[in-house]
Short mmCIF file of C-alpha atoms and ligand atoms in Angstrom, two decimals:
data_model
loop_
_atom_site.label_atom_id
_atom_site.label_comp_id
_atom_site.label_asym_id
_atom_site.label_seq_id
_atom_site.Cartn_x
_atom_site.Cartn_y
_atom_site.Cartn_z
CA UNK A 715 14.88 -30.11 1.19
CA UNK A 716 16.09 -27.07 -0.68
CA UNK A 717 12.89 -26.40 -2.65
CA UNK A 718 10.51 -23.52 -2.11
CA UNK A 719 6.76 -24.15 -2.13
CA UNK A 720 5.17 -24.66 -5.57
CA UNK A 721 3.98 -21.36 -7.04
CA UNK A 722 6.40 -19.31 -4.95
CA UNK A 723 6.67 -15.85 -6.55
CA UNK A 724 10.19 -14.63 -7.34
CA UNK A 725 10.48 -11.05 -8.39
CA UNK A 726 11.95 -7.61 -8.11
CA UNK A 727 10.34 -4.37 -6.98
CA UNK A 728 10.41 -0.71 -7.99
CA UNK A 729 8.36 2.39 -7.12
CA UNK A 730 6.92 4.94 -9.52
CA UNK A 731 8.75 8.08 -8.41
CA UNK A 732 12.02 6.21 -8.03
CA UNK A 733 12.16 4.88 -11.61
CA UNK A 734 9.63 6.42 -13.97
CA UNK A 735 10.79 9.95 -14.79
CA UNK A 736 8.48 11.53 -17.36
CA UNK A 737 7.08 13.70 -14.60
CA UNK A 738 5.13 16.01 -16.89
CA UNK A 739 4.21 13.46 -19.57
CA UNK A 740 0.76 12.08 -20.22
CA UNK A 741 -0.74 14.89 -18.17
CA UNK A 742 0.86 13.79 -14.88
CA UNK A 743 0.38 16.31 -12.09
CA UNK A 744 3.02 17.18 -9.50
CA UNK A 745 3.52 15.00 -6.44
CA UNK A 746 4.90 15.91 -3.04
CA UNK A 747 8.22 14.39 -4.13
CA UNK A 748 8.52 16.75 -7.13
CA UNK A 749 8.01 19.65 -4.74
CA UNK A 750 10.30 18.29 -2.03
CA UNK A 751 13.12 17.47 -4.47
CA UNK A 752 12.88 20.98 -5.94
CA UNK A 753 13.37 22.46 -2.46
CA UNK A 754 16.97 23.47 -1.74
CA UNK A 755 18.79 21.14 0.63
CA UNK A 756 16.23 18.35 0.85
CA UNK A 757 17.76 15.75 -1.51
CA UNK A 758 21.48 14.98 -1.79
CA UNK A 759 23.12 16.94 -4.61
CA UNK A 760 19.77 18.48 -5.56
CA UNK A 761 18.73 15.27 -7.33
CA UNK A 762 15.13 14.51 -8.32
CA UNK A 763 13.04 11.86 -10.05
CA UNK A 764 12.56 14.05 -13.11
CA UNK A 765 14.31 11.50 -15.33
CA UNK A 766 15.28 8.73 -12.87
CA UNK A 767 15.57 5.48 -14.90
CA UNK A 768 13.30 6.82 -17.66
CA UNK A 769 11.23 3.70 -17.00
CA UNK A 770 8.22 5.61 -18.35
CA UNK A 771 9.73 5.16 -21.81
CA UNK A 772 12.05 2.20 -21.27
CA UNK A 773 9.64 -0.16 -19.50
CA UNK A 774 9.69 -2.69 -22.37
CA UNK A 775 13.46 -3.04 -22.02
CA UNK A 776 13.20 -3.25 -18.23
CA UNK A 777 10.46 -5.88 -18.29
CA UNK A 778 12.60 -7.79 -20.82
CA UNK A 779 15.57 -7.67 -18.44
CA UNK A 780 13.48 -8.95 -15.52
CA UNK A 781 11.97 -11.76 -17.55
CA UNK A 782 15.36 -12.56 -19.07
CA UNK A 783 16.82 -13.09 -15.61
CA UNK A 784 14.12 -15.69 -14.96
CA UNK A 785 12.12 -13.68 -12.45
CA UNK A 786 8.39 -14.34 -12.68
CA UNK A 787 6.89 -11.30 -10.95
CA UNK A 788 7.26 -7.52 -11.00
CA UNK A 789 6.20 -5.41 -8.04
CA UNK A 790 5.68 -1.83 -9.22
CA UNK A 791 3.71 1.12 -7.96
CA UNK A 792 1.19 3.34 -9.68
CA UNK A 793 1.74 7.10 -9.48
CA UNK A 794 -1.46 8.61 -8.09
CA UNK A 795 -0.62 11.98 -9.77
CA UNK A 796 -0.48 10.23 -13.16
CA UNK A 797 -3.86 8.61 -12.69
CA UNK A 798 -5.37 11.68 -11.00
CA UNK A 799 -3.25 14.76 -11.74
CA UNK A 800 -5.22 16.88 -9.23
CA UNK A 801 -5.68 13.95 -6.84
CA UNK A 802 -9.40 13.68 -7.65
CA UNK A 803 -10.10 13.56 -11.40
CA UNK A 804 -9.13 10.44 -13.37
CA UNK A 805 -6.87 10.89 -16.40
CA UNK A 806 -7.17 8.34 -19.18
CA UNK A 807 -3.74 9.19 -20.57
CA UNK A 808 -2.22 8.57 -17.13
CA UNK A 809 -3.95 5.22 -16.76
CA UNK A 810 -2.86 4.30 -20.28
CA UNK A 811 0.77 4.04 -19.15
CA UNK A 812 -0.09 1.30 -16.62
CA UNK A 813 -2.26 -0.37 -19.22
CA UNK A 814 0.77 -0.66 -21.48
CA UNK A 815 3.03 -1.76 -18.63
CA UNK A 816 0.64 -4.50 -17.49
CA UNK A 817 0.20 -5.76 -21.06
CA UNK A 818 3.97 -5.85 -21.48
CA UNK A 819 4.33 -7.86 -18.27
CA UNK A 820 1.64 -10.34 -19.25
CA UNK A 821 3.13 -10.76 -22.73
CA UNK A 822 6.37 -11.85 -20.98
CA UNK A 823 4.52 -14.14 -18.53
CA UNK A 824 5.44 -11.89 -15.61
CA UNK A 825 2.91 -11.60 -12.77
CA UNK A 826 2.07 -7.93 -12.05
CA UNK A 827 2.03 -7.09 -8.33
CA UNK A 828 0.61 -3.60 -8.13
CA UNK A 829 1.12 -1.16 -5.26
CA UNK A 830 -1.25 1.79 -5.17
CA UNK A 831 0.76 4.13 -2.94
CA UNK A 832 4.53 4.31 -2.69
CA UNK A 833 4.75 7.84 -1.30
CA UNK A 834 4.01 10.08 -4.32
CA UNK A 835 0.93 11.91 -3.04
CA UNK A 836 -0.56 14.39 -5.55
CA UNK A 837 0.63 17.83 -4.48
CA UNK A 838 -2.97 19.12 -4.74
CA UNK A 839 -3.98 16.73 -1.95
CA UNK A 840 -1.05 17.82 0.21
CA UNK A 841 -2.19 21.40 -0.32
CA UNK A 842 -5.61 20.30 0.91
CA UNK A 843 -4.08 18.90 4.11
CA UNK A 844 -2.22 15.73 3.04
CA UNK A 845 -2.25 12.60 5.19
CA UNK A 846 -2.82 14.56 8.41
CA UNK A 847 -6.25 15.30 6.90
CA UNK A 848 -8.81 12.50 7.26
CA UNK A 849 -10.25 13.33 3.86
CA UNK A 850 -7.10 12.02 2.14
CA UNK A 851 -7.94 8.46 3.24
CA UNK A 852 -11.30 8.70 1.43
CA UNK A 853 -9.68 10.20 -1.69
CA UNK A 854 -7.24 7.26 -1.63
CA UNK A 855 -10.07 4.72 -1.65
CA UNK A 856 -11.62 6.48 -4.66
CA UNK A 857 -8.30 6.45 -6.49
CA UNK A 858 -7.85 2.74 -5.65
CA UNK A 859 -11.24 1.96 -7.19
CA UNK A 860 -10.35 3.86 -10.37
CA UNK A 861 -7.12 1.92 -10.85
CA UNK A 862 -8.88 -1.34 -10.04
CA UNK A 863 -11.61 -0.56 -12.59
CA UNK A 864 -8.99 -0.02 -15.26
CA UNK A 865 -6.64 -2.91 -14.52
CA UNK A 866 -8.67 -5.42 -12.52
CA UNK A 867 -9.28 -7.50 -15.63
CA UNK A 868 -5.52 -8.27 -15.78
CA UNK A 869 -3.99 -7.63 -12.35
CA UNK A 870 -4.69 -10.08 -9.53
CA UNK A 871 -2.21 -8.95 -6.89
CA UNK A 872 -3.06 -5.65 -5.18
CA UNK A 873 -1.15 -3.82 -2.45
CA UNK A 874 -2.68 -0.66 -1.03
CA UNK A 875 0.02 1.25 0.86
CA UNK A 876 3.76 0.68 0.97
CA UNK A 877 5.35 1.35 4.36
CA UNK A 878 2.96 3.71 6.14
CA UNK A 879 5.75 3.99 8.75
CA UNK A 880 7.97 5.86 6.27
CA UNK A 881 5.19 7.90 4.69
CA UNK A 882 4.07 9.10 8.14
CA UNK A 883 7.15 9.25 10.35
CA UNK A 884 9.74 10.29 7.73
CA UNK A 885 7.29 12.49 5.79
CA UNK A 886 5.59 14.29 8.71
CA UNK A 887 7.81 13.46 11.73
CA UNK A 888 11.55 13.69 11.07
CA UNK A 889 10.80 15.47 7.79
CA UNK A 890 13.60 13.76 5.86
CA UNK A 891 11.03 12.65 3.26
CA UNK A 892 8.32 14.61 1.45
CA UNK A 893 6.46 16.69 2.39
CA UNK A 894 9.12 17.48 5.00
CA UNK A 895 6.87 18.29 7.96
CA UNK A 896 8.61 17.98 11.36
CA UNK A 897 6.00 17.30 14.00
CA UNK A 898 5.45 13.97 15.74
CA UNK A 899 1.89 14.63 16.79
CA UNK A 900 1.05 15.32 13.14
CA UNK A 901 3.02 12.24 12.03
CA UNK A 902 0.96 9.97 14.28
CA UNK A 903 -2.26 11.36 12.84
CA UNK A 904 -0.86 10.84 9.33
CA UNK A 905 -0.04 7.22 10.24
CA UNK A 906 -3.62 6.63 11.32
CA UNK A 907 -5.00 8.10 8.10
CA UNK A 908 -2.62 6.00 5.98
CA UNK A 909 -3.87 2.87 7.75
CA UNK A 910 -7.45 4.09 7.43
CA UNK A 911 -6.84 4.68 3.72
CA UNK A 912 -5.53 1.11 3.44
CA UNK A 913 -8.69 -0.20 5.09
CA UNK A 914 -11.08 1.93 3.04
CA UNK A 915 -9.30 1.01 -0.19
CA UNK A 916 -9.29 -2.68 0.70
CA UNK A 917 -13.03 -2.48 1.34
CA UNK A 918 -13.62 -0.76 -2.00
CA UNK A 919 -11.47 -3.25 -3.90
CA UNK A 920 -13.01 -6.23 -2.14
CA UNK A 921 -16.48 -5.04 -3.16
CA UNK A 922 -15.51 -5.00 -6.82
CA UNK A 923 -13.13 -7.99 -6.69
CA UNK A 924 -13.02 -10.67 -9.35
CA UNK A 925 -12.08 -14.30 -8.69
CA UNK A 926 -8.33 -14.56 -8.15
CA UNK A 927 -7.84 -11.05 -6.83
CA UNK A 928 -5.71 -10.81 -3.69
CA UNK A 929 -5.35 -7.78 -1.44
CA UNK A 930 -2.51 -6.75 0.83
CA UNK A 931 -0.42 -3.94 2.23
CA UNK A 932 3.33 -3.78 2.77
CA UNK A 933 4.84 -2.88 6.14
CA UNK A 934 8.51 -2.26 6.87
CA UNK A 935 9.85 -4.03 9.93
CA UNK A 936 12.96 -3.43 11.98
CA UNK A 937 13.33 -6.16 14.62
CA UNK A 938 14.78 -4.75 17.85
CA UNK A 939 17.84 -6.43 19.34
CA UNK A 940 18.73 -5.27 22.86
CA UNK A 941 22.38 -5.36 23.92
CA UNK A 942 21.55 -7.17 27.14
CA UNK A 943 18.74 -9.01 28.89
CA UNK A 944 18.01 -6.91 31.97
CA UNK A 945 14.45 -5.62 32.46
CA UNK A 946 15.65 -2.21 31.24
CA UNK A 947 16.99 -3.83 28.08
CA UNK A 948 13.74 -5.66 27.46
CA UNK A 949 11.85 -2.41 28.02
CA UNK A 950 14.02 -0.63 25.43
CA UNK A 951 13.34 -3.39 22.90
CA UNK A 952 9.62 -3.31 23.71
CA UNK A 953 9.40 0.42 23.05
CA UNK A 954 11.30 0.31 19.77
CA UNK A 955 9.41 -2.75 18.52
CA UNK A 956 6.16 -1.11 19.62
CA UNK A 957 6.37 2.05 17.57
CA UNK A 958 8.26 0.58 14.63
CA UNK A 959 6.48 -2.74 14.15
CA UNK A 960 3.41 -3.43 16.31
CA UNK A 961 1.90 0.04 15.93
CA UNK A 962 1.31 -0.78 12.24
CA UNK A 963 0.93 -4.56 12.33
CA UNK A 964 -1.55 -4.93 15.18
CA UNK A 965 -4.38 -2.74 13.81
CA UNK A 966 -4.09 -4.47 10.43
CA UNK A 967 -4.43 -7.82 12.21
CA UNK A 968 -7.58 -6.62 13.97
CA UNK A 969 -5.93 -6.16 17.36
CA UNK A 970 -6.29 -2.38 17.38
CA UNK A 971 -3.48 -0.03 18.35
CA UNK A 972 -1.27 -1.57 21.06
CA UNK A 973 -2.06 -0.06 24.48
CA UNK A 974 1.61 0.17 25.50
CA UNK A 975 2.46 2.18 22.37
CA UNK A 976 -0.54 4.45 22.91
CA UNK A 977 0.90 5.18 26.37
CA UNK A 978 4.43 5.72 24.98
CA UNK A 979 3.22 8.33 22.46
CA UNK A 980 0.71 10.07 24.75
CA UNK A 981 3.11 12.96 25.49
CA UNK A 982 3.09 14.03 21.82
CA UNK A 983 -0.06 16.10 22.26
CA UNK A 984 -2.96 13.73 21.93
CA UNK A 985 -4.21 14.57 18.46
CA UNK A 986 -3.53 10.97 17.45
CA UNK A 987 -5.93 9.47 20.00
CA UNK A 988 -8.56 12.04 19.00
CA UNK A 989 -8.15 11.19 15.31
CA UNK A 990 -9.15 7.53 15.85
CA UNK A 991 -12.92 7.61 15.46
CA UNK A 992 -15.42 4.88 16.33
CA UNK A 993 -15.30 2.16 13.72
CA UNK A 994 -11.87 3.09 12.33
CA UNK A 995 -10.13 0.08 13.81
CA UNK A 996 -12.70 -2.20 12.13
CA UNK A 997 -11.99 -0.54 8.78
CA UNK A 998 -8.24 -0.95 9.22
CA UNK A 999 -8.78 -4.62 10.08
CA UNK A 1000 -10.23 -5.30 6.59
CA UNK A 1001 -9.36 -8.86 5.60
CA UNK A 1002 -6.17 -9.16 3.56
CA UNK A 1003 -4.95 -12.19 1.62
CA UNK A 1004 -1.28 -11.68 2.40
CA UNK A 1005 0.99 -9.24 4.17
CA UNK A 1006 3.95 -7.67 2.40
CA UNK A 1007 6.98 -7.80 4.68
CA UNK A 1008 9.75 -5.32 3.82
CA UNK A 1009 12.95 -6.11 5.66
CA UNK A 1010 16.43 -4.66 5.39
CA UNK A 1011 18.10 -4.71 8.81
CA UNK A 1012 17.45 -4.98 12.55
CA UNK A 1013 18.02 -2.17 15.06
CA UNK A 1014 20.28 -2.57 18.12
CA UNK A 1015 18.88 -0.78 21.15
CA UNK A 1016 20.20 0.04 24.60
CA UNK A 1017 18.42 1.56 27.61
CA UNK A 1018 19.28 5.00 28.97
CA UNK A 1019 19.52 5.52 32.73
CA UNK A 1020 16.75 8.14 32.60
CA UNK A 1021 13.58 6.54 31.22
CA UNK A 1022 12.37 9.95 30.04
CA UNK A 1023 15.61 10.98 28.32
CA UNK A 1024 15.10 11.72 24.62
CA UNK A 1025 16.30 8.99 22.26
CA UNK A 1026 18.82 9.47 19.47
CA UNK A 1027 16.29 7.71 17.23
CA UNK A 1028 13.76 10.11 15.71
CA UNK A 1029 10.53 8.15 16.18
CA UNK A 1030 7.42 9.13 18.13
CA UNK A 1031 7.27 7.83 21.67
CA UNK A 1032 10.93 6.90 21.92
CA UNK A 1033 12.38 7.99 25.25
CA UNK A 1034 14.82 6.25 27.52
CA UNK A 1035 16.64 4.31 24.81
CA UNK A 1036 19.27 4.81 22.14
CA UNK A 1037 19.83 2.98 18.89
CA UNK A 1038 23.41 1.66 18.79
CA UNK A 1039 25.73 1.71 15.78
CA UNK A 1040 25.04 -1.11 13.32
CA UNK A 1041 27.30 -4.15 13.57
CA UNK A 1042 29.59 -4.68 10.53
CA UNK A 1043 29.78 -5.81 7.77
CA UNK A 1044 27.72 -2.81 6.66
CA UNK A 1045 26.12 -1.97 3.34
CA UNK A 1046 27.01 1.28 1.56
CA UNK A 1047 24.07 2.89 3.37
CA UNK A 1048 25.59 1.81 6.70
CA UNK A 1049 22.91 -0.81 7.38
CA UNK A 1050 23.86 -4.13 8.86
CA UNK A 1051 23.44 -7.52 7.22
CA UNK A 1052 21.65 -9.90 9.56
CA UNK A 1053 19.66 -12.58 7.74
CA UNK A 1054 18.76 -14.40 10.98
CA UNK A 1055 16.58 -11.43 11.91
CA UNK A 1056 14.52 -12.04 8.77
CA UNK A 1057 13.92 -15.67 9.78
CA UNK A 1058 12.81 -14.72 13.27
CA UNK A 1059 10.74 -11.79 11.96
CA UNK A 1060 8.76 -14.00 9.55
CA UNK A 1061 8.19 -16.52 12.34
CA UNK A 1062 7.05 -13.81 14.74
CA UNK A 1063 4.58 -12.26 12.27
CA UNK A 1064 3.30 -15.69 11.32
CA UNK A 1065 2.59 -16.56 14.95
CA UNK A 1066 1.14 -13.15 15.82
CA UNK A 1067 -1.19 -13.24 12.80
CA UNK A 1068 -2.31 -16.84 13.20
CA UNK A 1069 -0.61 -18.01 10.01
CA UNK A 1070 -1.37 -15.17 7.59
CA UNK A 1071 0.32 -15.73 4.19
CA UNK A 1072 3.40 -13.52 3.91
CA UNK A 1073 5.35 -12.16 0.95
CA UNK A 1074 8.79 -10.64 1.37
CA UNK A 1075 7.90 -7.59 -0.71
CA UNK A 1076 11.28 -5.86 -0.36
CA UNK A 1077 14.72 -7.02 0.68
CA UNK A 1078 18.03 -5.77 -0.59
CA UNK A 1079 21.18 -3.77 -0.04
CA UNK A 1080 23.13 -0.87 -1.51
CA UNK A 1081 26.78 -1.31 -2.40
CA UNK A 1082 29.28 0.57 -4.52
CA UNK A 1083 29.05 -1.17 -7.89
CA UNK A 1084 31.31 -0.84 -10.88
CA UNK A 1085 30.70 -1.83 -14.46
CA UNK A 1086 33.78 -3.61 -15.84
CA UNK A 1087 33.67 -4.97 -19.39
CA UNK A 1088 29.91 -5.07 -19.38
CA UNK A 1089 29.66 -6.98 -16.09
CA UNK A 1090 29.02 -5.98 -12.49
CA UNK A 1091 30.60 -8.40 -10.02
CA UNK A 1092 28.61 -7.33 -6.99
CA UNK A 1093 29.75 -10.20 -4.79
CA UNK A 1094 28.59 -8.42 -1.63
CA UNK A 1095 25.01 -8.12 -2.95
CA UNK A 1096 25.09 -11.74 -4.17
CA UNK A 1097 26.01 -12.73 -0.60
CA UNK A 1098 23.34 -10.47 0.94
CA UNK A 1099 20.54 -11.80 -1.28
CA UNK A 1100 21.71 -15.41 -1.05
CA UNK A 1101 21.85 -15.34 2.75
CA UNK A 1102 18.44 -13.66 3.01
CA UNK A 1103 16.80 -16.08 0.60
CA UNK A 1104 18.17 -18.87 2.82
CA UNK A 1105 16.72 -17.06 5.82
CA UNK A 1106 13.30 -17.08 4.13
CA UNK A 1107 13.68 -20.79 3.45
CA UNK A 1108 14.50 -21.36 7.13
CA UNK A 1109 11.32 -19.50 8.11
CA UNK A 1110 9.23 -21.63 5.75
CA UNK A 1111 10.74 -24.82 7.18
CA UNK A 1112 9.85 -23.54 10.64
CA UNK A 1113 6.21 -23.20 9.55
CA UNK A 1114 5.71 -19.68 8.17
CA UNK A 1115 3.49 -19.50 5.08
CA UNK A 1116 5.75 -17.37 2.86
CA UNK A 1117 4.54 -17.13 -0.74
CA UNK A 1118 7.08 -14.91 -2.46
CA UNK A 1119 10.32 -12.95 -2.38
CA UNK A 1120 10.95 -9.62 -4.11
CA UNK A 1121 14.39 -8.07 -4.27
CA UNK A 1122 14.64 -4.34 -3.83
CA UNK A 1123 15.22 -3.30 -6.54
CA UNK A 1124 15.08 -4.28 -10.20
CA UNK A 1125 17.05 -1.14 -11.11
CA UNK A 1126 19.42 1.28 -9.42
CA UNK A 1127 17.13 4.24 -8.90
CA UNK A 1128 16.29 7.52 -7.14
CA UNK A 1129 16.92 6.64 -3.50
CA UNK A 1130 14.72 9.38 -1.99
CA UNK A 1131 16.70 11.84 0.17
CA UNK A 1132 19.93 10.09 -0.88
CA UNK A 1133 19.38 10.88 -4.55
CA UNK A 1134 21.35 8.58 -6.86
CA UNK A 1135 24.08 7.84 -4.31
CA UNK A 1136 22.77 4.45 -3.19
CA UNK A 1137 22.50 1.59 -5.70
CA UNK A 1138 20.12 -1.23 -4.80
CA UNK A 1139 19.53 -2.70 -8.28
CA UNK A 1140 19.84 -6.20 -9.68
CA UNK A 1141 20.50 -4.20 -12.82
CA UNK A 1142 23.00 -1.32 -12.92
CA UNK A 1143 21.82 1.95 -14.44
CA UNK A 1144 24.24 4.53 -15.83
CA UNK A 1145 22.27 7.71 -15.15
CA UNK A 1146 24.12 9.65 -17.86
CA UNK A 1147 23.46 7.22 -20.70
CA UNK A 1148 20.53 5.17 -19.27
CA UNK A 1149 22.51 2.05 -20.21
CA UNK A 1150 21.43 -0.99 -18.20
CA UNK A 1151 23.90 -3.70 -17.15
CA UNK A 1152 22.74 -6.86 -15.42
CA UNK A 1153 24.65 -7.46 -12.17
CA UNK A 1154 25.85 -10.85 -10.92
CA UNK A 1155 23.23 -10.56 -8.15
CA UNK A 1156 20.47 -10.44 -10.75
CA UNK A 1157 21.84 -13.54 -12.45
CA UNK A 1158 22.16 -15.29 -9.08
CA UNK A 1159 18.60 -14.49 -7.97
CA UNK A 1160 17.30 -15.46 -11.42
CA UNK A 1161 18.95 -18.89 -11.10
CA UNK A 1162 17.34 -19.41 -7.70
CA UNK A 1163 14.00 -18.36 -9.20
CA UNK A 1164 14.26 -20.71 -12.16
CA UNK A 1165 15.07 -23.71 -9.95
CA UNK A 1166 12.65 -22.56 -7.18
CA UNK A 1167 15.25 -23.96 -4.79
CA UNK A 1168 18.31 -22.90 -2.85
CA UNK A 1169 21.56 -23.24 -4.78
CA UNK A 1170 23.68 -26.18 -3.65
C1 LIG B 2361 12.35 0.95 1.44
O1 LIG B 2361 12.14 1.48 2.70
C2 LIG B 2361 11.50 1.70 0.47
O2 LIG B 2361 10.24 1.07 0.31
C3 LIG B 2361 12.14 1.89 -0.87
O3 LIG B 2361 11.43 2.83 -1.60
C4 LIG B 2361 13.58 2.30 -0.68
O4 LIG B 2361 14.20 2.58 -1.90
C5 LIG B 2361 14.28 1.17 0.01
O5 LIG B 2361 13.70 0.95 1.25
C6 LIG B 2361 15.76 1.42 0.27
O6 LIG B 2361 15.93 2.47 1.16
O7 LIG B 2361 18.81 4.47 9.65
O8 LIG B 2361 19.81 2.30 10.02
O9 LIG B 2361 17.95 3.02 11.40
C7 LIG B 2361 12.96 0.92 3.70
C8 LIG B 2361 12.58 1.43 5.07
C9 LIG B 2361 13.26 2.84 6.79
C10 LIG B 2361 14.68 1.04 6.14
C11 LIG B 2361 14.39 3.53 7.43
C12 LIG B 2361 15.81 1.68 6.84
C13 LIG B 2361 16.47 3.27 8.49
C14 LIG B 2361 17.49 2.32 8.95
N1 LIG B 2361 13.73 2.03 5.69
N2 LIG B 2361 15.35 2.54 7.90
S1 LIG B 2361 18.60 3.07 10.10
#
């Protein structure tokens, strides 16, 4: 059997700040990423999303490229500062962009899969405290309801938050992402409010749902592989898996925050525990229809002799372990390529969640691509995507209920702190001319999508 289940969604993903550009058009307000990118030394080569892929204007061409490849779904995110320039007041001209985008998708028979938050918080809300402030979670639920009001007649697939791990730990912990705060106690509080925002938004959307609407969030996972099997090795893997994966997954599944992780992070000052109010874990456990699983690579971990020694990995609660260098062959980003970890990850989530439907909402790799005679022979990305699609198929055969696969990304785009130096697209973008060139990987994934089966 090489087929995928009937109705399996094949698509590609983008995120508003990474592709749209048009940062002052249609009344859009500034986001934390505009501010961060404008700050000296934060983004490689001083790059920003000011123009990016100019998707704000070129979306008809981009939707045409996606549909032309044979992909049936587009996962995009809505920019909160377009829809609410000050974070609180709806803007009809901002909403109008997503109206046009959704209509374009539907006219090409592409299923819209809408993410409400992919990291571009309105700057006004950051100024009012950002995600470390509990109020932001309530503002997020209001924003979610506004978008749902406007697009709920045409969009069935809704994702609240993309990767609260990154928004919290990179944004407020290591500070390599906007808003660039470096404080782990604050980052843990931000993580809780992102999850709370997911729960509040899911509640709001569920109350006004129409038949066919499905709700979800997308978590990024990094399976931990220990370089040995001693108790110390297992303990290192437990800690890494705890803060990276279970800390976000378990509360969403209604299990609350894992006790072992709570103990691991206790030395960060305790504001996190105090921020979790009565009833919050019930809100976060709001029923979802599927979980978005974002997977790129595993992490190799090794124990340190001193269990309290600081880790080389900048995550809250990590002491007594180091993350080892990735095992080649590496992507341009230096990430490893280990499809078997995706199979085991999907199986593990499936078991832990009691069979929750899963969608691989992001999977992909950056490589150095070259346009030659109007083609991009990205054989390394073809191999990455092919092997990972096979890994998803293996997980389905083993019993996981996986309903879709989205490549990251449709287009080469603004890769956050790395600027334009990392290309993840199925479609190459020349950032001087905005010329798009379909890569071999896009053609390959499109063929898989059209046959809904593994290539023979
Ligand atoms: C996704 O996050 C984002 O959703 C997307 O916007 C982004 O463009 C895409 O990835 C590509 O980066 O330093 O080797 O330990 C992915 C989450 C978190 C995965 C950080 C890699 C570091 C790996 N990433 N993680 S490593």
